[in-house]
CSV table of C-alpha atoms in Angstrom, one decimal:
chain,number,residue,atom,x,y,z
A,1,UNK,CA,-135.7,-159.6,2.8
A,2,UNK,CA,-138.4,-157.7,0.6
A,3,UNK,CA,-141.8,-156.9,2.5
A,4,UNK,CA,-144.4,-158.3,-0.6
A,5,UNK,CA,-147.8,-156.1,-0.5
A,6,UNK,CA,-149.1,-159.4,0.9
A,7,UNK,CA,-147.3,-159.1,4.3
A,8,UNK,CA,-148.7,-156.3,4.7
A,9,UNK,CA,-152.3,-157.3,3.9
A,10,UNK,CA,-152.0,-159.9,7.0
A,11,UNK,CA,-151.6,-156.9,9.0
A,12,UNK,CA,-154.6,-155.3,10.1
A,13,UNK,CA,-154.4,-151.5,9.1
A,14,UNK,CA,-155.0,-148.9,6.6
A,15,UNK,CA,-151.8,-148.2,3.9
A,16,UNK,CA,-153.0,-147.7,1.0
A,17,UNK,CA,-151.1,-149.1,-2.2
A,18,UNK,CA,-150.1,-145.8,-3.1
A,19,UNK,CA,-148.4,-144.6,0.3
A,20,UNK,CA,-146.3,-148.7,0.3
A,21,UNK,CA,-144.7,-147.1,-3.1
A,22,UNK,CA,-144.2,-143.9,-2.1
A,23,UNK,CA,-142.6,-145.2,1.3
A,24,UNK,CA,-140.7,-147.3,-0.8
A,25,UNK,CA,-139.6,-144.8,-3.0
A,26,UNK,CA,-138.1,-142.4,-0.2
A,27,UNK,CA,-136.5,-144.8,2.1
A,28,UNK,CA,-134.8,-145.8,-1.6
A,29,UNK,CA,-134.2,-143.5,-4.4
A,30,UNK,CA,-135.0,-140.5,-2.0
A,31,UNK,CA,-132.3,-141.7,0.0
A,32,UNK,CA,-129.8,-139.5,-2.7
A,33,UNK,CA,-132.1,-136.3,-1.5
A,34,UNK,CA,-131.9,-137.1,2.3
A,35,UNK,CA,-128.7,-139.0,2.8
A,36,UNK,CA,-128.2,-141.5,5.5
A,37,UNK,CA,-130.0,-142.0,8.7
A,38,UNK,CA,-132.4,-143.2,10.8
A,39,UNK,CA,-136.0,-144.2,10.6
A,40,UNK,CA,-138.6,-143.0,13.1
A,41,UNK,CA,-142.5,-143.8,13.1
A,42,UNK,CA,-144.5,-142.0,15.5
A,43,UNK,CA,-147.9,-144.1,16.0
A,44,UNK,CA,-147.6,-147.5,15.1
A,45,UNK,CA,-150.8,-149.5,15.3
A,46,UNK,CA,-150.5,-153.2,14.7
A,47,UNK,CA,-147.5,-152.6,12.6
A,48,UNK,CA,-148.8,-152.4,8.8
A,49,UNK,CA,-146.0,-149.3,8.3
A,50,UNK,CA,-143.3,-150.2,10.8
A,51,UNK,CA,-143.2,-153.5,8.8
A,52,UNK,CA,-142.4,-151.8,5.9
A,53,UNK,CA,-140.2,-149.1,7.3
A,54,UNK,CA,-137.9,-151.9,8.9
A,55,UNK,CA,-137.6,-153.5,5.5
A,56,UNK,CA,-135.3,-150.6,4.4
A,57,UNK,CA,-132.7,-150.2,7.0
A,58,UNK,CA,-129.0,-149.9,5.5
A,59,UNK,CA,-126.0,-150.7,8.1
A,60,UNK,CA,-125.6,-148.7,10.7
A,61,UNK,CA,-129.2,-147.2,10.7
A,62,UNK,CA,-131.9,-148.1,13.4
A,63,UNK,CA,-135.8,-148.2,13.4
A,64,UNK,CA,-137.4,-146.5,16.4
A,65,UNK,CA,-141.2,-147.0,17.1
A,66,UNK,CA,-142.7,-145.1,19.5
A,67,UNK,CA,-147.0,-145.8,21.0
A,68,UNK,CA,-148.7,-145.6,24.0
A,69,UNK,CA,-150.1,-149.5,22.9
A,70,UNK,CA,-152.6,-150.0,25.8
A,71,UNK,CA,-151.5,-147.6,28.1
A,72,UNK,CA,-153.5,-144.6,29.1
A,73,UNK,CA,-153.5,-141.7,27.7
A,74,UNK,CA,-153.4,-138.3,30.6
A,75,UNK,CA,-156.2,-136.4,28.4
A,76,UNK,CA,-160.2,-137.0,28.0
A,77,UNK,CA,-159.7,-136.4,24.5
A,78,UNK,CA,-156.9,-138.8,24.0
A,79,UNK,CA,-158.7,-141.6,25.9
A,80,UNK,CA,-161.4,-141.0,23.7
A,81,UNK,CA,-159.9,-141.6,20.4
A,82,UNK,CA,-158.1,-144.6,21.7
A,83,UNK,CA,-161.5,-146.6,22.8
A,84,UNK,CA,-162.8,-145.4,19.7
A,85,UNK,CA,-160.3,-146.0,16.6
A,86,UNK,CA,-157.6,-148.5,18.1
A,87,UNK,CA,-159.3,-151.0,20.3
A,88,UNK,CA,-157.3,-153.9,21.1
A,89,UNK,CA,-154.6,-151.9,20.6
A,90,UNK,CA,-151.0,-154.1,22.7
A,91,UNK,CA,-147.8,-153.7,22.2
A,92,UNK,CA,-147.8,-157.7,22.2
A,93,UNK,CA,-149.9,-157.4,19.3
A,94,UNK,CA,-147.2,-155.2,17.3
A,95,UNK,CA,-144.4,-157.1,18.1
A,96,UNK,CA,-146.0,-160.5,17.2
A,97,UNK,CA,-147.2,-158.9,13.5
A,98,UNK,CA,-143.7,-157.5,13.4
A,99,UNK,CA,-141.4,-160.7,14.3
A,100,UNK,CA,-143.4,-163.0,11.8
A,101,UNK,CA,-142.0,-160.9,9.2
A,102,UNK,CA,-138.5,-159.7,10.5
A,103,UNK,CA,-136.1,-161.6,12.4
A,104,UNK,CA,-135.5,-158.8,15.1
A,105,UNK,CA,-137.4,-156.0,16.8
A,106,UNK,CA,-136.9,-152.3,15.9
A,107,UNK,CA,-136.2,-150.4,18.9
A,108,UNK,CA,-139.7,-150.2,20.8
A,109,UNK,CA,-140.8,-147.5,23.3
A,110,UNK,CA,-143.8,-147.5,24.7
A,111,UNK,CA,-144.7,-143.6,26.0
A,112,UNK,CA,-146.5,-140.4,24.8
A,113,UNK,CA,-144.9,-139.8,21.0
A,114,UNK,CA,-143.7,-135.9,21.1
A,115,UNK,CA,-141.1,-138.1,23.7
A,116,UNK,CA,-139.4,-139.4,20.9
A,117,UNK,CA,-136.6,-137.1,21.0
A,118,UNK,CA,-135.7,-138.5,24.4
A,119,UNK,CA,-134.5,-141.8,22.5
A,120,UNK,CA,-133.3,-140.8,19.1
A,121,UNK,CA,-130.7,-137.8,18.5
A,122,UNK,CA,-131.1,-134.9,17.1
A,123,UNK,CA,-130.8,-134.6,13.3
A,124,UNK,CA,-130.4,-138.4,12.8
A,125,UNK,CA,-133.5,-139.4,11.1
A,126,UNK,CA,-133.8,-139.3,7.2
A,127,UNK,CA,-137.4,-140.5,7.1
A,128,UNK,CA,-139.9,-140.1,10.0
A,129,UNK,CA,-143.9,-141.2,9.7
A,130,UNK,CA,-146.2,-139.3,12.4
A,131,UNK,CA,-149.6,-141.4,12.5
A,132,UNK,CA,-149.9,-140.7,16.5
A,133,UNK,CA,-152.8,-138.6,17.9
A,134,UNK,CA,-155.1,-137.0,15.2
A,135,UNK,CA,-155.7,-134.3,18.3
A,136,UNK,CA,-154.5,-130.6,17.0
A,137,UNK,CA,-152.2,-129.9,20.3
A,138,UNK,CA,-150.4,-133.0,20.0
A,139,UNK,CA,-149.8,-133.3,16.8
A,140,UNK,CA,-148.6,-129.9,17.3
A,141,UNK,CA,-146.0,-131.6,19.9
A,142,UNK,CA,-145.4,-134.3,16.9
A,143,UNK,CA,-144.7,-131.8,14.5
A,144,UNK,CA,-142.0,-130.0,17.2
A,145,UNK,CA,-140.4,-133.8,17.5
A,146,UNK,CA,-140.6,-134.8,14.2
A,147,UNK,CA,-138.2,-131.0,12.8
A,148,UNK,CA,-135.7,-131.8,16.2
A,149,UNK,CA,-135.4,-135.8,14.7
A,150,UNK,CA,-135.0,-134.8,10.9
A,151,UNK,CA,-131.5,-134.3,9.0
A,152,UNK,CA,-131.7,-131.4,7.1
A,153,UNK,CA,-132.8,-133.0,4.3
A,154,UNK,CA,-135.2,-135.7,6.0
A,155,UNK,CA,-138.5,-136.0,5.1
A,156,UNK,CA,-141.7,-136.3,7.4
A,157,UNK,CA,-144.9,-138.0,6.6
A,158,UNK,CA,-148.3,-137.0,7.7
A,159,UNK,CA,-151.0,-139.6,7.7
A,160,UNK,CA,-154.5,-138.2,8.0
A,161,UNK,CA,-153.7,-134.6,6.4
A,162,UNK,CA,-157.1,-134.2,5.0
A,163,UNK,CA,-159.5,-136.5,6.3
A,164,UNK,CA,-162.8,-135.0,8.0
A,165,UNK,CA,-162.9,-136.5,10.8
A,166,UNK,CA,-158.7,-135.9,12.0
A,167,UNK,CA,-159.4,-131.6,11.5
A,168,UNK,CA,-156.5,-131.4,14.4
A,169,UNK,CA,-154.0,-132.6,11.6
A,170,UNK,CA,-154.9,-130.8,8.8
A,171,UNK,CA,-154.3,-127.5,11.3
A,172,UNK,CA,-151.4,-128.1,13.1
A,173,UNK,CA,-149.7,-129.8,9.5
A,174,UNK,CA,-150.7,-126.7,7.4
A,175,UNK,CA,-149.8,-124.6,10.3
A,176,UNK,CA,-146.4,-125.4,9.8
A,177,UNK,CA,-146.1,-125.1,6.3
A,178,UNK,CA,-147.3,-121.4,6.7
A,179,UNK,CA,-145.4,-120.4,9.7
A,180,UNK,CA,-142.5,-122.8,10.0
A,181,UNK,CA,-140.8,-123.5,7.1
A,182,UNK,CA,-142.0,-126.8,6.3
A,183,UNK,CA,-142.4,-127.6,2.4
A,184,UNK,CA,-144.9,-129.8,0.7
A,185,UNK,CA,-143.4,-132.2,-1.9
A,186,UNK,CA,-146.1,-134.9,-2.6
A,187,UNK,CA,-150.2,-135.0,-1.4
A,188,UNK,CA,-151.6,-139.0,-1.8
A,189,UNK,CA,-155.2,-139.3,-0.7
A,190,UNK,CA,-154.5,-140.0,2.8
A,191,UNK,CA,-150.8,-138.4,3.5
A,192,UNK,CA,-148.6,-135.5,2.8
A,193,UNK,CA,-145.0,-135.5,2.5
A,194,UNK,CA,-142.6,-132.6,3.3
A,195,UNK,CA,-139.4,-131.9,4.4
A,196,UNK,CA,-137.8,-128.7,6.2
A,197,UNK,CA,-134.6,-129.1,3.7
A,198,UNK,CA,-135.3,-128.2,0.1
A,199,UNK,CA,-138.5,-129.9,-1.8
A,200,UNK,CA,-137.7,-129.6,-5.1
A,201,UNK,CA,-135.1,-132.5,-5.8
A,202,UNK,CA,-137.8,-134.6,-4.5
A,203,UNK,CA,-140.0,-133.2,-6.3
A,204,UNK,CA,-138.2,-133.6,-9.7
A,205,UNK,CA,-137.4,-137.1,-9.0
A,206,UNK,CA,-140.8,-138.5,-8.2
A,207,UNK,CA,-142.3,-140.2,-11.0
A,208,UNK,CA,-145.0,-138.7,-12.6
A,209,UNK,CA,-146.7,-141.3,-13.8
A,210,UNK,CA,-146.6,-145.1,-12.6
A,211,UNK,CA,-149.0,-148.7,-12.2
A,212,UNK,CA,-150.1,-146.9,-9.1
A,213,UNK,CA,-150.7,-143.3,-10.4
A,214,UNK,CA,-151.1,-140.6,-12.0
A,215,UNK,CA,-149.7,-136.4,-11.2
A,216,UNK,CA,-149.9,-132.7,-11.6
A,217,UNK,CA,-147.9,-130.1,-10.1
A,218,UNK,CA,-149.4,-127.5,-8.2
A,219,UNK,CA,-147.9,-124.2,-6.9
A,220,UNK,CA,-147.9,-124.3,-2.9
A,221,UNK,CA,-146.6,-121.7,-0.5
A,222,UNK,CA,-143.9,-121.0,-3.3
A,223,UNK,CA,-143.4,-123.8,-4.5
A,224,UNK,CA,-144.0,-126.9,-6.7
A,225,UNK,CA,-146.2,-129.7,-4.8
A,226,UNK,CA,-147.3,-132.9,-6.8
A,227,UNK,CA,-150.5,-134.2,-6.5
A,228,UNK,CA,-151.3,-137.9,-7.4
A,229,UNK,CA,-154.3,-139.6,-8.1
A,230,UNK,CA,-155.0,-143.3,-8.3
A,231,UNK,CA,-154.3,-144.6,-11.5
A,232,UNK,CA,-157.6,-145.4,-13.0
A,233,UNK,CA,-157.7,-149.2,-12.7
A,234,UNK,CA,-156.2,-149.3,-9.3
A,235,UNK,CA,-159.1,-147.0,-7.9
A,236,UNK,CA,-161.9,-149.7,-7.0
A,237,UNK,CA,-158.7,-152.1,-5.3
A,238,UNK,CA,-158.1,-149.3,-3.0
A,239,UNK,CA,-161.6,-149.7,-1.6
A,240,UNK,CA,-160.2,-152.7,0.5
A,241,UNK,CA,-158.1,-150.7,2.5
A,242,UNK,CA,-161.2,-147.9,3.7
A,243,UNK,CA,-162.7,-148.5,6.7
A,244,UNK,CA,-166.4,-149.3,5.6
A,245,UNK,CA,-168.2,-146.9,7.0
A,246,UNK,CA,-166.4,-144.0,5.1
A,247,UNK,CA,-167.3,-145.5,1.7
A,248,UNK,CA,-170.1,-144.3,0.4
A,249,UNK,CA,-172.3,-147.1,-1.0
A,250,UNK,CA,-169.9,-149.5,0.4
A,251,UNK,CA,-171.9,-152.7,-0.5
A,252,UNK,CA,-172.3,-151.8,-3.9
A,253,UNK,CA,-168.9,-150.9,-4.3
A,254,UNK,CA,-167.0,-153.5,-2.7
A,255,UNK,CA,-169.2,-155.8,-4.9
A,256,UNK,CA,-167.6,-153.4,-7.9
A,257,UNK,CA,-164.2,-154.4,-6.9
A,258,UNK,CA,-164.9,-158.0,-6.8
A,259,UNK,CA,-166.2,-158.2,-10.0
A,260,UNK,CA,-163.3,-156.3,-11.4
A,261,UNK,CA,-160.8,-158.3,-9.5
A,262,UNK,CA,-162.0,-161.5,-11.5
A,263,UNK,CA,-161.0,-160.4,-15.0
C-alpha cells in the first residue's frame, strides 16, 4: 500500500511535510546510495514515523521499533521528560495507530533504545530514525547504536537537532560529526540527516528544488551539506504540525493558515 499524508495526519505527532518527503526519498531513490537493508526507528511515539517507515519495506527487509511506551524510565531526568512531553504514551496505543493502516506489526520491543543492537545485527540497517531521549548521555548511547546498526552506506536521522529546548541532541549529534566521522548530507527544520559512509552521492541526488522546498549547499566539516527551506507557500501549512506553544503569535497565525487554506 502507499501511506497518503492523510494517514499520517490521524496520527497524533509532529512530521513535518518536509521530513514525510525526505523519508520517502531515502527509503526510495536513496536506496541506490545505501543498498538493501533493514529499517530501524529508535523512539516511536504513537507511530506517525513508523507508519511511514513500514510503508517502504522491500522482501526480505524487516522494521524494528524500539520504546520504553509506559514503562519507566531508571533516571530522574528520563522520568521527567516522559511525564512531560509523551503523556499517555502505551504501546497499545502504537500498535492500534499502526494496524489500522498496515496489515501486520513491525517487530516491537519495548526496552531502553541504545538496546537496540541486542535485536537487530550488526550492519543490517539501511535507514535508521533516532527520536528517543532528547537527554545528551543517551542520545550519546543512541548515536553508539545507531553507527553498530548501519551498513556502511546507511543513513541515520536525527529528530530534534536544533530545537532549544532538546540542547542534549544538538551536542551529542554535532559531537559526532566532529570527532566520529559522521557526515551531514541534508538539515530540514527539525532533523538532520547523515551517514558514516560517504555523503556526497546523497548529496548530488537530492533535489534541489521541489513543491515542498527550496536548497543551498553549504560547506560542513569538509564537505557539502544542503540546507532546505520551506517552499514559500507551504510555510504557513507547516504551522499545523508545531506544538502551539512554540509558535510565536500562534492565534494569529493559525488564523493566517486558515485563510490561506481556503483559496
Amino acid at each position: 500500500m502507499t501511506v497518503t499524508d492523510d494517514d499520517l495526519d490521524s496520527i497524533p505527532g509532529w512530521f513535518d511535510p518536509m521530513d514525510r518527503e525526505l523519508f520517502r526519498w531515502f527509503l526510495t531513490a536513496g536506496r541506490a546510495a545505501s543498498g538493501a537493508g533493514n529499517i530501524a526507528e529508535l523512539g516511536a511515539y504513537m507511530g506517525q514515523s513508523a507508519v511511514l517507515l513500514g510503508d517502504h519495506l522491500e522482501d526480505g527487509e524487516e522494521l524494528t521499533v524500539i520504546d520504553l511506551f509506559e514503562a519507566q524510565a531508571d533516571d530522574a531526568g528520563n522520568l521527567e521528560e516522559n511525564a512531560v512531553s509523551y503523556p499517555g504514551l502505551s504501546r497499545q496505543g502504537f500498535e492500534a495507530n499502526y494496524t489500522r493502516i498496515h496489515a501486520h506489526l513491525p517487530r516491537v520491543v519495548q526496552d531502553f533504545s541504545e538496546r537496540i543492537v541486542d535485536h537487530v545485527a550488526e550492519g543490517s540497517v539501511r535507514f535508521v530514525h533516532i527520536d528517543a531521549s532528547h537527554l545528551y548521555d543517551q542520545v550519546v548511547g543512541d548515536i553508539k547504536a545507531a553507527k553498530t546498526l548501519l551498513s556502511e552506506a546507511g543513513v541515520v536521522a536525527f529528530d530534534d537537532y536544533r530545537a532549544t529546548h532538546t540542547p542534549g541532541v544538538a551536542a551529542a549529534v554535532w559531537e559526532a560529526v566532529a570527532s566520529d566521522g559522521l557526515h551531514p548530507i541534508v538539515l530540514s527544520s527539525k532533523k538532520l540527516y547523515a551517514t558514516w559512509g560517504d555523503p556526497a552521492p546523497y548529496v548530488r541526488a537530492i533535489p534541489r528544488q521541489t513543491s515542498r522546498w527550496t536548497s543551498e549547499i553549504q560547506s560542513v566539516a569538509g564537505a557539502d551539506l544542503l540546507v532546505l527551506s520551506p517552499a514559500h507557500h507551504e510555510t504557513y501549512r507547516w504551522i499545523r504540525y508545531l506544538p502551539p506553544a512554540t509558535v510565536p503569535h500562534a492565534k494569529r497565525a493559525r488564523a493566517r493558515l486558515a485563510s490561506w487554506t481556503k483559496r
